PDB file of C-alpha atoms in Angstrom:
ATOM      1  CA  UNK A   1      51.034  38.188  17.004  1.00 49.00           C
ATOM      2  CA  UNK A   2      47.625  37.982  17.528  1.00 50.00           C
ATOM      3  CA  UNK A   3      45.469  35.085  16.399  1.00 49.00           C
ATOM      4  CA  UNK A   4      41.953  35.238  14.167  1.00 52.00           C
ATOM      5  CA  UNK A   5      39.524  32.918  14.593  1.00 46.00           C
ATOM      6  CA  UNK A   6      37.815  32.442  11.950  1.00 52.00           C
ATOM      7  CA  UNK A   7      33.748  32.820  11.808  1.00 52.00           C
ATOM      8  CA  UNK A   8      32.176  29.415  12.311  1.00 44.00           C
ATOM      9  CA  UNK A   9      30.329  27.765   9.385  1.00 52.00           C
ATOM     10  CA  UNK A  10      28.335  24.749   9.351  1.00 49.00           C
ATOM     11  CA  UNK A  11      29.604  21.421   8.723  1.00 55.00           C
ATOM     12  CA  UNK A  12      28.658  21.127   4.858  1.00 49.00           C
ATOM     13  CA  UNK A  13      29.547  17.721   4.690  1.00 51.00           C
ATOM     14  CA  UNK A  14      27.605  16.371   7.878  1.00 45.00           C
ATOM     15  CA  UNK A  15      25.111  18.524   6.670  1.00 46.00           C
ATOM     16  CA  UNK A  16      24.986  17.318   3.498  1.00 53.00           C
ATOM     17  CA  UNK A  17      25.563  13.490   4.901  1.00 55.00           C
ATOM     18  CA  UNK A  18      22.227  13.526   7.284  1.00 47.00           C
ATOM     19  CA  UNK A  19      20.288  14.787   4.093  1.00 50.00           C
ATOM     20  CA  UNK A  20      21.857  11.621   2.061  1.00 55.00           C
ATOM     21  CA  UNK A  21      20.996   9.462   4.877  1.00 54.00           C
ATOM     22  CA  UNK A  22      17.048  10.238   5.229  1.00 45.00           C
ATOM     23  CA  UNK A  23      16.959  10.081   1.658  1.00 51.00           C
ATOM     24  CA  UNK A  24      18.231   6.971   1.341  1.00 47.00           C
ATOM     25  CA  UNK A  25      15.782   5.583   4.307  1.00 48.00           C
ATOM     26  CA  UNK A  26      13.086   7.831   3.096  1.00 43.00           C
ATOM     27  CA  UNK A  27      13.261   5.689  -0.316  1.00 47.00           C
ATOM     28  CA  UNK A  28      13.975   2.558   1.445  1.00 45.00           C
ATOM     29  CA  UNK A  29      10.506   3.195   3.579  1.00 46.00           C
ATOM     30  CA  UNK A  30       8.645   3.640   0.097  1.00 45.00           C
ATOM     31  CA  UNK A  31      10.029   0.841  -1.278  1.00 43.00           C
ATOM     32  CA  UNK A  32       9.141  -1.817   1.326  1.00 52.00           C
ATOM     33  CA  UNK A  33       5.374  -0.304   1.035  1.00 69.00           C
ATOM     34  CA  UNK A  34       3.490  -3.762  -0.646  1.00 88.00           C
ATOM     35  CA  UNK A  35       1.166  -1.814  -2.974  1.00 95.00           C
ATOM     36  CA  UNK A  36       1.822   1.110  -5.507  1.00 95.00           C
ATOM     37  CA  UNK A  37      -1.213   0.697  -7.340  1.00 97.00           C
ATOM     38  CA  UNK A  38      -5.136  -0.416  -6.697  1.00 98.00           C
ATOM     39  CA  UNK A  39      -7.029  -1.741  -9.758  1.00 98.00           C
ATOM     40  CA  UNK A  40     -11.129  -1.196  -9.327  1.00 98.00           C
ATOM     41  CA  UNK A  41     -13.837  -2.372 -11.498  1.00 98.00           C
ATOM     42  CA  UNK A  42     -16.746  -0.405 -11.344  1.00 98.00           C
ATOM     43  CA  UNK A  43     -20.199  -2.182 -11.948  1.00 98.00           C
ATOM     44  CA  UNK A  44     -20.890  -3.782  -8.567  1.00 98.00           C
ATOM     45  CA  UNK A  45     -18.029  -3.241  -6.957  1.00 98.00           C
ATOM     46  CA  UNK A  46     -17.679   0.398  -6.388  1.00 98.00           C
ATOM     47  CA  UNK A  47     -21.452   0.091  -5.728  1.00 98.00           C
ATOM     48  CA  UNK A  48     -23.453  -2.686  -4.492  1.00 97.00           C
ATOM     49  CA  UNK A  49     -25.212  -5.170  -6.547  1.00 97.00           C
ATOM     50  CA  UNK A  50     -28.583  -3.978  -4.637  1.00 97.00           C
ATOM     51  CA  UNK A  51     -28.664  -0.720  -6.359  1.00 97.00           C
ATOM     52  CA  UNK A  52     -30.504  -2.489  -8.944  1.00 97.00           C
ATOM     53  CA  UNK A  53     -28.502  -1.092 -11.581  1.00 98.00           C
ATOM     54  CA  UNK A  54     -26.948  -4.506 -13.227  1.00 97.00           C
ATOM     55  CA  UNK A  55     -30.744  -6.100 -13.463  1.00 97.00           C
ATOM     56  CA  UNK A  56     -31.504  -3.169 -15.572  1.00 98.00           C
ATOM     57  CA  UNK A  57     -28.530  -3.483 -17.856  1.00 98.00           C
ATOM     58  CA  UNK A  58     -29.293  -7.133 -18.100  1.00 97.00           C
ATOM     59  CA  UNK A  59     -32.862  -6.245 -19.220  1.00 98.00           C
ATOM     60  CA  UNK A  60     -31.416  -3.763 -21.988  1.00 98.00           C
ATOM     61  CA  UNK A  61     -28.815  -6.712 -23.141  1.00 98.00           C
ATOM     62  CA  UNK A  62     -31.973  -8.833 -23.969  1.00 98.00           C
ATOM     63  CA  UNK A  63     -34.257  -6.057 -25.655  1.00 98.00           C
ATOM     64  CA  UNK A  64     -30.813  -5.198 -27.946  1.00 98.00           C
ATOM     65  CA  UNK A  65     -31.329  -8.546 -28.727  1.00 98.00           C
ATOM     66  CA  UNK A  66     -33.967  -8.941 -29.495  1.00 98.00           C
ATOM     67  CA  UNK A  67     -34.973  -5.706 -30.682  1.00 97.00           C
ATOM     68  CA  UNK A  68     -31.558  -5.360 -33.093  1.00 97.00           C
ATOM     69  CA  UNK A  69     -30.031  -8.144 -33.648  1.00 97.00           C
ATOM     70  CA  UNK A  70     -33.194 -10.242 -34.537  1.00 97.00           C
ATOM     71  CA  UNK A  71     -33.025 -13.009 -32.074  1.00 97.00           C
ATOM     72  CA  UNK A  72     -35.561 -14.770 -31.065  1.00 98.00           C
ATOM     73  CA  UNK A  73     -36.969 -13.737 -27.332  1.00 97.00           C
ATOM     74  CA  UNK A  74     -37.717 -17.393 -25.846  1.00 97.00           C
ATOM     75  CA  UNK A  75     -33.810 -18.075 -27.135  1.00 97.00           C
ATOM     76  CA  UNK A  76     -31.644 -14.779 -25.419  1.00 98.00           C
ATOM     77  CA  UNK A  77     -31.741 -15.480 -21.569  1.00 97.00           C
ATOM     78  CA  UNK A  78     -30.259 -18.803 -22.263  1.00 97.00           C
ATOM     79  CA  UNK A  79     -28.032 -17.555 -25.239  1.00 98.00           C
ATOM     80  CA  UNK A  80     -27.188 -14.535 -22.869  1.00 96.00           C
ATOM     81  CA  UNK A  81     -25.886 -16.923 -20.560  1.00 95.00           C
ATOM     82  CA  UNK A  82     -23.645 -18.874 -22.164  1.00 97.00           C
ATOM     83  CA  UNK A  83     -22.420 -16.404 -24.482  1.00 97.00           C
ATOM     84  CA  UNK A  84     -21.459 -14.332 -20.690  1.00 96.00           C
ATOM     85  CA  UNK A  85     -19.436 -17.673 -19.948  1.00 95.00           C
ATOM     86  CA  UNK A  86     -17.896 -18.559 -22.834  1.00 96.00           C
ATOM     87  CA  UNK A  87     -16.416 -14.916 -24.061  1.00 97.00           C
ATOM     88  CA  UNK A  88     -16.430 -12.725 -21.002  1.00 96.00           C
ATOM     89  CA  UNK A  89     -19.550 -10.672 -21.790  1.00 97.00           C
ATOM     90  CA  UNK A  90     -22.808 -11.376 -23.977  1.00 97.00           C
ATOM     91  CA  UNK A  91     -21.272  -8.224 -26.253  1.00 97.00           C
ATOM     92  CA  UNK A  92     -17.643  -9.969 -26.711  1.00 97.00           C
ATOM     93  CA  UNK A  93     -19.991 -13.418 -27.394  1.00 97.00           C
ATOM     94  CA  UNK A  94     -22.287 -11.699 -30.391  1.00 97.00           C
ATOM     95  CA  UNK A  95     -19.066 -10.153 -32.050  1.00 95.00           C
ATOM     96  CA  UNK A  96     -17.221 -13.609 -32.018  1.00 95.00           C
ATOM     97  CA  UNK A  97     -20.669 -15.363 -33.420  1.00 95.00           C
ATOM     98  CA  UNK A  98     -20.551 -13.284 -36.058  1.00 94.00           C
ATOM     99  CA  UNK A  99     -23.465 -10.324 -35.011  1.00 94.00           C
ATOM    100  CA  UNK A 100     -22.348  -7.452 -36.879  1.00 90.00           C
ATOM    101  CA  UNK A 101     -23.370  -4.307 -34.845  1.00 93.00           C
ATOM    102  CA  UNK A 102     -21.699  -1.114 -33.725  1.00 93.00           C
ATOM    103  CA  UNK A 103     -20.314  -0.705 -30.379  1.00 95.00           C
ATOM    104  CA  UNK A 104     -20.955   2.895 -30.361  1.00 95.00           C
ATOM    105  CA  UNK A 105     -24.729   1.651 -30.653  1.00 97.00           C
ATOM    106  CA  UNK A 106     -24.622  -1.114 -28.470  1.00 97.00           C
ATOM    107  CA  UNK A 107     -23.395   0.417 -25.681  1.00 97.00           C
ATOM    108  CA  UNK A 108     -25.994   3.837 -26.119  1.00 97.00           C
ATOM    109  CA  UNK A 109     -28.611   1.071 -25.546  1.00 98.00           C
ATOM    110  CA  UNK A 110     -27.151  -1.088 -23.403  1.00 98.00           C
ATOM    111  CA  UNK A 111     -25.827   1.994 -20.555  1.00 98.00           C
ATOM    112  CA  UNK A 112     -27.617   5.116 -22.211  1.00 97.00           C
ATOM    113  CA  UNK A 113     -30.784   4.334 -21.140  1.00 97.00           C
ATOM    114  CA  UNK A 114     -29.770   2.999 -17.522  1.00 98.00           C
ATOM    115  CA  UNK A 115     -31.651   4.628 -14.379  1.00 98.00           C
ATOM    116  CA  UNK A 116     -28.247   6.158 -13.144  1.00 98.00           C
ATOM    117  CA  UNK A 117     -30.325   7.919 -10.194  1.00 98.00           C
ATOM    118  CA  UNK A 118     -30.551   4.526  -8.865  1.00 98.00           C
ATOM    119  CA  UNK A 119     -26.528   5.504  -8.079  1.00 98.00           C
ATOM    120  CA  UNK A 120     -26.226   7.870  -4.580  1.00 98.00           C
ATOM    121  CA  UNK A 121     -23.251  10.159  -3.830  1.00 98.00           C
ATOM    122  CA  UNK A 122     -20.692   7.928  -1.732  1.00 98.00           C
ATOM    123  CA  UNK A 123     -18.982  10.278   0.763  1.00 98.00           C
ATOM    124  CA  UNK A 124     -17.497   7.356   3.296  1.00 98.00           C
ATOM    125  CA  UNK A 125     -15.893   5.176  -0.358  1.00 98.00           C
ATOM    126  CA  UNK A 126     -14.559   8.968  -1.447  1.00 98.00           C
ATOM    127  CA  UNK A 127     -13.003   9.809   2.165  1.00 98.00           C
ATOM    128  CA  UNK A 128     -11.553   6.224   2.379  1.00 97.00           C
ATOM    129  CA  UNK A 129     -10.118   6.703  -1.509  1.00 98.00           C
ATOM    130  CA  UNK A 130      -8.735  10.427  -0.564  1.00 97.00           C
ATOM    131  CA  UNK A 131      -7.054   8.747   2.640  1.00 96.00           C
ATOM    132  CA  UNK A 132      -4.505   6.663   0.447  1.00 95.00           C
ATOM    133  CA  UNK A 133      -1.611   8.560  -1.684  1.00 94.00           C
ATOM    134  CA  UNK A 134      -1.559   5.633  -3.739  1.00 95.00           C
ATOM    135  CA  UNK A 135      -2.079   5.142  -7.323  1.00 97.00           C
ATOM    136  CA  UNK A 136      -5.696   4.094  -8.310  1.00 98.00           C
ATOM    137  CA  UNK A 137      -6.809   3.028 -11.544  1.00 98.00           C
ATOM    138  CA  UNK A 138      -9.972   1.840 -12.952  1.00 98.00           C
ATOM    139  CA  UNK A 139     -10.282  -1.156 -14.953  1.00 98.00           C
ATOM    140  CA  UNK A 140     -14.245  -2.018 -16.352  1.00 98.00           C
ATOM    141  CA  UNK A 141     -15.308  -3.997 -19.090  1.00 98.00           C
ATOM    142  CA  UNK A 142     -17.907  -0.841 -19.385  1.00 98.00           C
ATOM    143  CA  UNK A 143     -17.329   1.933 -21.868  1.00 98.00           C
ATOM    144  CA  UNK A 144     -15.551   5.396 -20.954  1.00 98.00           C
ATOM    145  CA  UNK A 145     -19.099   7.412 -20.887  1.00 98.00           C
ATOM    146  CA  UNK A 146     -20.505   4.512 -18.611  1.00 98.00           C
ATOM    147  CA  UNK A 147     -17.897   4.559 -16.288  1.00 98.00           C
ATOM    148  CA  UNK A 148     -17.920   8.413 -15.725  1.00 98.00           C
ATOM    149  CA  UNK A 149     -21.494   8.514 -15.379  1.00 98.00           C
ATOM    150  CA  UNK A 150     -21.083   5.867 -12.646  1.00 98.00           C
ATOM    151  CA  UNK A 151     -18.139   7.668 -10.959  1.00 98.00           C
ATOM    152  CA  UNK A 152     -20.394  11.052 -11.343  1.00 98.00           C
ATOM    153  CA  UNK A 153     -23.169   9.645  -9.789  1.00 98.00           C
ATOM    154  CA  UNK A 154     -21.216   8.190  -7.126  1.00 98.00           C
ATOM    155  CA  UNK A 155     -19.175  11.010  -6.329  1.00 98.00           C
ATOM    156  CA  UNK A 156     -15.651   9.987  -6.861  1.00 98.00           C
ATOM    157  CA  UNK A 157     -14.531  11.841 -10.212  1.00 96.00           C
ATOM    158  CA  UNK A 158     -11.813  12.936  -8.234  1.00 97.00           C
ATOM    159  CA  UNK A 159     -10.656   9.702  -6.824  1.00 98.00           C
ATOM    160  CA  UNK A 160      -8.678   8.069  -9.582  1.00 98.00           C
ATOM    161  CA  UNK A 161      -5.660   8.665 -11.685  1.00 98.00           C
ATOM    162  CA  UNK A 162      -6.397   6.696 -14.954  1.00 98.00           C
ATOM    163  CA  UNK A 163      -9.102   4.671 -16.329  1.00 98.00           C
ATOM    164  CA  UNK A 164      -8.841   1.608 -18.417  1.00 98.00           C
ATOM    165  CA  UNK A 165     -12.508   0.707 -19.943  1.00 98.00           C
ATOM    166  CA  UNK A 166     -13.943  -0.583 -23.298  1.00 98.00           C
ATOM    167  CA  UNK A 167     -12.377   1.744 -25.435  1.00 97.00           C
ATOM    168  CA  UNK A 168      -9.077   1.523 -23.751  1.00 97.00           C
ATOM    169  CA  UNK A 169      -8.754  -2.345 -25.251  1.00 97.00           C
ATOM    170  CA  UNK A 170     -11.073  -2.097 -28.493  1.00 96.00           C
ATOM    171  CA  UNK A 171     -10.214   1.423 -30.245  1.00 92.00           C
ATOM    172  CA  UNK A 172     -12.971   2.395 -32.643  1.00 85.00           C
ATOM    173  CA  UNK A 173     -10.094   1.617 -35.843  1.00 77.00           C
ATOM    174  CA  UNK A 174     -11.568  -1.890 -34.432  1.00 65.00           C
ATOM    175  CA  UNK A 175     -14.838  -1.978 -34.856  1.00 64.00           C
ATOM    176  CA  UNK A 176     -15.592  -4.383 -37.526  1.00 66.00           C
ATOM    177  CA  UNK A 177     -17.926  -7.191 -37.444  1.00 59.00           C
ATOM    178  CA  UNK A 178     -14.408  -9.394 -38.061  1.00 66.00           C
ATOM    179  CA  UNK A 179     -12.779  -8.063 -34.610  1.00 79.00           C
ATOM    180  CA  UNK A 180     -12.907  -9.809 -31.470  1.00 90.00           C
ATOM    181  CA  UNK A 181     -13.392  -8.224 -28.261  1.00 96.00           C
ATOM    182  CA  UNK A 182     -11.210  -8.109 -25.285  1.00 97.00           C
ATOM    183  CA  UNK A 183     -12.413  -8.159 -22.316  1.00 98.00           C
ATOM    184  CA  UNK A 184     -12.159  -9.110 -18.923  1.00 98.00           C
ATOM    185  CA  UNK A 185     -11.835 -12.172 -17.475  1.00 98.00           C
ATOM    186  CA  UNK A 186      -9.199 -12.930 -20.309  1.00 98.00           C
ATOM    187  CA  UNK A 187      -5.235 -12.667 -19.883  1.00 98.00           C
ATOM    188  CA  UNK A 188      -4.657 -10.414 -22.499  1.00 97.00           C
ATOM    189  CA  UNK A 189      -6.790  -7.760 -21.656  1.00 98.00           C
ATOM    190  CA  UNK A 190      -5.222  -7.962 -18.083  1.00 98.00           C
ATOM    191  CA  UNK A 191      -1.855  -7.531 -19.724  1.00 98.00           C
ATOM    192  CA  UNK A 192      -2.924  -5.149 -22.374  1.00 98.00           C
ATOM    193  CA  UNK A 193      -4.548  -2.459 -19.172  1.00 98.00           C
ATOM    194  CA  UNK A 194      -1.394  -3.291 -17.219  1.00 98.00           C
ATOM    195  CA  UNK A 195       1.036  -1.751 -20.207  1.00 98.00           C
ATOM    196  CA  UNK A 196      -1.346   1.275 -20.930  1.00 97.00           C
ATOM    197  CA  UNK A 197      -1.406   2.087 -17.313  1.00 97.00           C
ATOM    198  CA  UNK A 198       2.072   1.275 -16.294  1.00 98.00           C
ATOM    199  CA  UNK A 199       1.087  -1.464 -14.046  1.00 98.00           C
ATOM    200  CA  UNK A 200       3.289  -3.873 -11.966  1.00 98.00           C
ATOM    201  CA  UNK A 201       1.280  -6.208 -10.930  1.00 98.00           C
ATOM    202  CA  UNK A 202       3.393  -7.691  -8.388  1.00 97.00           C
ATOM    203  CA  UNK A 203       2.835  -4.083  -6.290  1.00 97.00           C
ATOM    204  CA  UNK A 204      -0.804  -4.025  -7.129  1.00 98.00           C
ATOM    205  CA  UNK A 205      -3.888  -5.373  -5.889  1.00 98.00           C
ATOM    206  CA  UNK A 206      -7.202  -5.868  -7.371  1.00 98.00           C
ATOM    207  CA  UNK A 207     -10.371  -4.990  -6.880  1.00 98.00           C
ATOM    208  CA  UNK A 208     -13.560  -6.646  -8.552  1.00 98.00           C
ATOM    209  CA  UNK A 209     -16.855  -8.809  -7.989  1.00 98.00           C
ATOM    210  CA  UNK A 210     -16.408 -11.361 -10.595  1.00 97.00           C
ATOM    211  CA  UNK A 211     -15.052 -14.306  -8.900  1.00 97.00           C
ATOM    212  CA  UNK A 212     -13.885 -15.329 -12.779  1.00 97.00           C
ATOM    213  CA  UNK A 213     -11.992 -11.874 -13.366  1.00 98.00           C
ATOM    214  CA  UNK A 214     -10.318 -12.438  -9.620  1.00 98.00           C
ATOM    215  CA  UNK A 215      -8.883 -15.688 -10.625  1.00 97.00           C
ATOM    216  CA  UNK A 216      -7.237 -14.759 -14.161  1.00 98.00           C
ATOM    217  CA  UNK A 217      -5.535 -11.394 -12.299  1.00 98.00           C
ATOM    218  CA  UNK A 218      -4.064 -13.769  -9.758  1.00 98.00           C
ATOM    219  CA  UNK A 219      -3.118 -15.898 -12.311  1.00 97.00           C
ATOM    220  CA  UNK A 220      -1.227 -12.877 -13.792  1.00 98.00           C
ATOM    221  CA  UNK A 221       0.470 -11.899 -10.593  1.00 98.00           C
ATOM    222  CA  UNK A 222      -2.248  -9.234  -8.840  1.00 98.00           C
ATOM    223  CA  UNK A 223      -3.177  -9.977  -5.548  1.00 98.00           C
ATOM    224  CA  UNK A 224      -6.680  -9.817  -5.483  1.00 98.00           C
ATOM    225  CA  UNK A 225     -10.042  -8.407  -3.550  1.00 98.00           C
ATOM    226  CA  UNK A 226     -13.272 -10.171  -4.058  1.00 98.00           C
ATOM    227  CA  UNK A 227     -16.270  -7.639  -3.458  1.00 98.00           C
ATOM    228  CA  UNK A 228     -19.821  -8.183  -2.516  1.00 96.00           C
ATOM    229  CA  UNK A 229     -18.603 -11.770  -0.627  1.00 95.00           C
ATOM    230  CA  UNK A 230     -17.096 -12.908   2.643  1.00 92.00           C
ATOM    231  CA  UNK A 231     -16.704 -15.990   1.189  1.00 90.00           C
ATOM    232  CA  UNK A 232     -12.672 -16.501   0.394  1.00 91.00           C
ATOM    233  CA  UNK A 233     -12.888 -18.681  -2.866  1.00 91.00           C
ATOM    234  CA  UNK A 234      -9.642 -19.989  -5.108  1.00 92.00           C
ATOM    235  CA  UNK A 235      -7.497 -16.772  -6.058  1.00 94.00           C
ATOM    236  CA  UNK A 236      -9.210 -14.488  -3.292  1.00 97.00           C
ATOM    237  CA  UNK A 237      -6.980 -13.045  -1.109  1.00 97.00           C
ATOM    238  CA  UNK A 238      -9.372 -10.964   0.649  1.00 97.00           C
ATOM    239  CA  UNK A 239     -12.892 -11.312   0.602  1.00 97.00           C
ATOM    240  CA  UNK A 240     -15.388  -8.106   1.793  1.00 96.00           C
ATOM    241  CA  UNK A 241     -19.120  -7.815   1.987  1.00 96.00           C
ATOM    242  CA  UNK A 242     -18.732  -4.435   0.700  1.00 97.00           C
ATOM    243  CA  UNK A 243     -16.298  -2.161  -0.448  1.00 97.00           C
ATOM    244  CA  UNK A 244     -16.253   0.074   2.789  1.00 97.00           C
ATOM    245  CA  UNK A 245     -15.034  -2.429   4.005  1.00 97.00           C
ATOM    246  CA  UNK A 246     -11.634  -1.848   2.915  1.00 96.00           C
ATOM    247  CA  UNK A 247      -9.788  -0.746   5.836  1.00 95.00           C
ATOM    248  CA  UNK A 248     -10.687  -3.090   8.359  1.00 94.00           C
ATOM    249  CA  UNK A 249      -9.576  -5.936   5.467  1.00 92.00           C
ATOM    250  CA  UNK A 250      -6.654  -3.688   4.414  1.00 95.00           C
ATOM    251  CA  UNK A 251      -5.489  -1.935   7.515  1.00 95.00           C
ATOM    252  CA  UNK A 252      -1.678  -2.331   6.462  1.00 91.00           C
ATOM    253  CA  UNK A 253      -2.493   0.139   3.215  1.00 92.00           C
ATOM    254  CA  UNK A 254      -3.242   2.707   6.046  1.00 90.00           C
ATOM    255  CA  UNK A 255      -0.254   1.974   8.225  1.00 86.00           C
ATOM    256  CA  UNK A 256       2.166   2.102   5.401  1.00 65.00           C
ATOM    257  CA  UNK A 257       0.893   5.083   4.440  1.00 66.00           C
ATOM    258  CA  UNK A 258       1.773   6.473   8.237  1.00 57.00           C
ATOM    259  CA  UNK A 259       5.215   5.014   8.798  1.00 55.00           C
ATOM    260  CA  UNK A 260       6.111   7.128   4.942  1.00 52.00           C
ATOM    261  CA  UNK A 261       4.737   9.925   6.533  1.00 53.00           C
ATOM    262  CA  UNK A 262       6.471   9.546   9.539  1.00 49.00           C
ATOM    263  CA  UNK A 263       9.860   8.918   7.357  1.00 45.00           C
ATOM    264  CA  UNK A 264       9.027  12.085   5.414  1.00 49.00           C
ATOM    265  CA  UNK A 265       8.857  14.051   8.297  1.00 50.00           C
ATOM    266  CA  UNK A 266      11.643  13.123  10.276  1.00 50.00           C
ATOM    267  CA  UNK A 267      13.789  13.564   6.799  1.00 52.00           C
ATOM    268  CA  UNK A 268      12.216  17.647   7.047  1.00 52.00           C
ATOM    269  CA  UNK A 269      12.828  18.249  10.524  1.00 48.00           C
ATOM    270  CA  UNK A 270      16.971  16.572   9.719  1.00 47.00           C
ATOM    271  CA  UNK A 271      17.140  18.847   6.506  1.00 48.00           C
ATOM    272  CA  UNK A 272      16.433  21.743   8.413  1.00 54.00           C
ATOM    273  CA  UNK A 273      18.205  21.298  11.630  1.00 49.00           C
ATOM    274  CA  UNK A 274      22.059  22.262  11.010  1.00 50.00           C
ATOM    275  CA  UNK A 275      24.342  20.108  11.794  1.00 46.00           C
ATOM    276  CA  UNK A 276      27.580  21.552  12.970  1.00 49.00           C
ATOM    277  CA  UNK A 277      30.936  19.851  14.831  1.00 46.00           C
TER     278      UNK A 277
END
């Protein structure tokens, strides 16, 4: 009696037991990656302090002042300065003295009238942003229409997945001359962005020029990046001159980025291949 062979089929199961396996190293690979988020301010950080821009929201602090609020001239730089110190930002300092002013109003003054063509279009910070598949947030004291002008101007409207600003942290149902304002460099707004955006901050790292804001996120777990300064301070991690510098300081954000590629490929060219015995 003659014999049939039957027609070959693939090994399912081996087949199926390769795919399992580069999954499982293909998540392992992911998983040992350090970061899965970057924080970024945006005033002076994601440009330099040499575009001039802060000097002239400093000068529009003092006129609002002076020109709304009824203080007297010779008093706000001082006032401004200790009020910056005390409570974060001269804004956070009037509300908690008592000023009762609108922050819809304050902030038209304060960033409506800046000189945004001071602000260039930043191809090299948008190709180095584009380079990373990793999550990148914004987190600015500023308010939302500030912060997209800025990222307008600059050229990276594209670059980031969610943005945590004024409104964020002080809805308008807030706006009362009884409410305090949160702000960076306190705790609580550092916790308050990280729930809103999802945030771990043990996988994140941090981005801003405020030596004061660098040491409350490390505080809180974020491993931080001091902008605009080589000089590594308490709580700095990394310290860069400018934030182009990034992937000489950072190289390992690039090189994780190829060893997951290189895991994600090898897992496509095992899924493919059949796998027979």
């Amino acid at each position: 009696m003659e014999m049939k062979i039957p027609p070959f089929q693939p090994n399912a199961c081996l087949t199926h037991n390769f795919k399992m396996e580069y999954e499982i190293e293909y998540q392992q690979q992911i998983a040992k990656s350090k970061y899965e988020c970057l924080l970024f301010d945006v005033d002076d950080t994601l440009y330099p302090l040499s575009s001039g821009l802060s000097t002239e929201c400093t000068k529009n602090i003092r006129e609002y002042m002076v020109n709304k609020l009824d203080i007297e001239e010779s008093k706000v730089p001082e006032m401004c300065a200790e009020l910056y110190k005390d409570y974060g930002t001269t804004m956070a300092g009037l509300r908690a003295l008592g000023y009762g002013f609108d922050h819809d109003d304050y902030h038209g003054f304060v960033h409506g009238r800046l000189p945004y063509e001071y602000l260039k279009p930043d191809p090299i910070l948008r190709s180095l942003l584009h380079s990373l598949p990793i999550r990148k947030v914004i987190f600015s004291n500023a308010n939302e229409a500030h912060v997209a002008e800025v990222l307008h101007r600059l050229g990276l409207e594209d670059c980031f997945d969610d943005v945590i600003c004024f409104e964020s942290l002080n809805p308008p149902n807030q706006n009362n001359a009884k409410s305090l304002v949160i702000c960076k460099p306190f705790e609580n707004a550092f916790q308050e962005a990280f729930k809103m955006a999802n945030i771990d901050p043990r996988k994140t790292i941090f981005f801003d020029d405020s030596i004061r804001n660098i040491q409350t996120a490390k505080v809180t777990g974020l491993d931080t990046v001091l902008v605009g300064s080589s000089e590594r301070k308490k709580g700095v991690d990394y310290a860069l001159e400018s934030i182009h510098n990034i992937k000489e300081a950072l190289p390992e954000l690039w090189e994780s980025v190829v060893k997951s590629n290189e895991v994600r490929n090898s897992r496509k060219i095992a899924i493919e291949t059949p796998v027979n015995a």
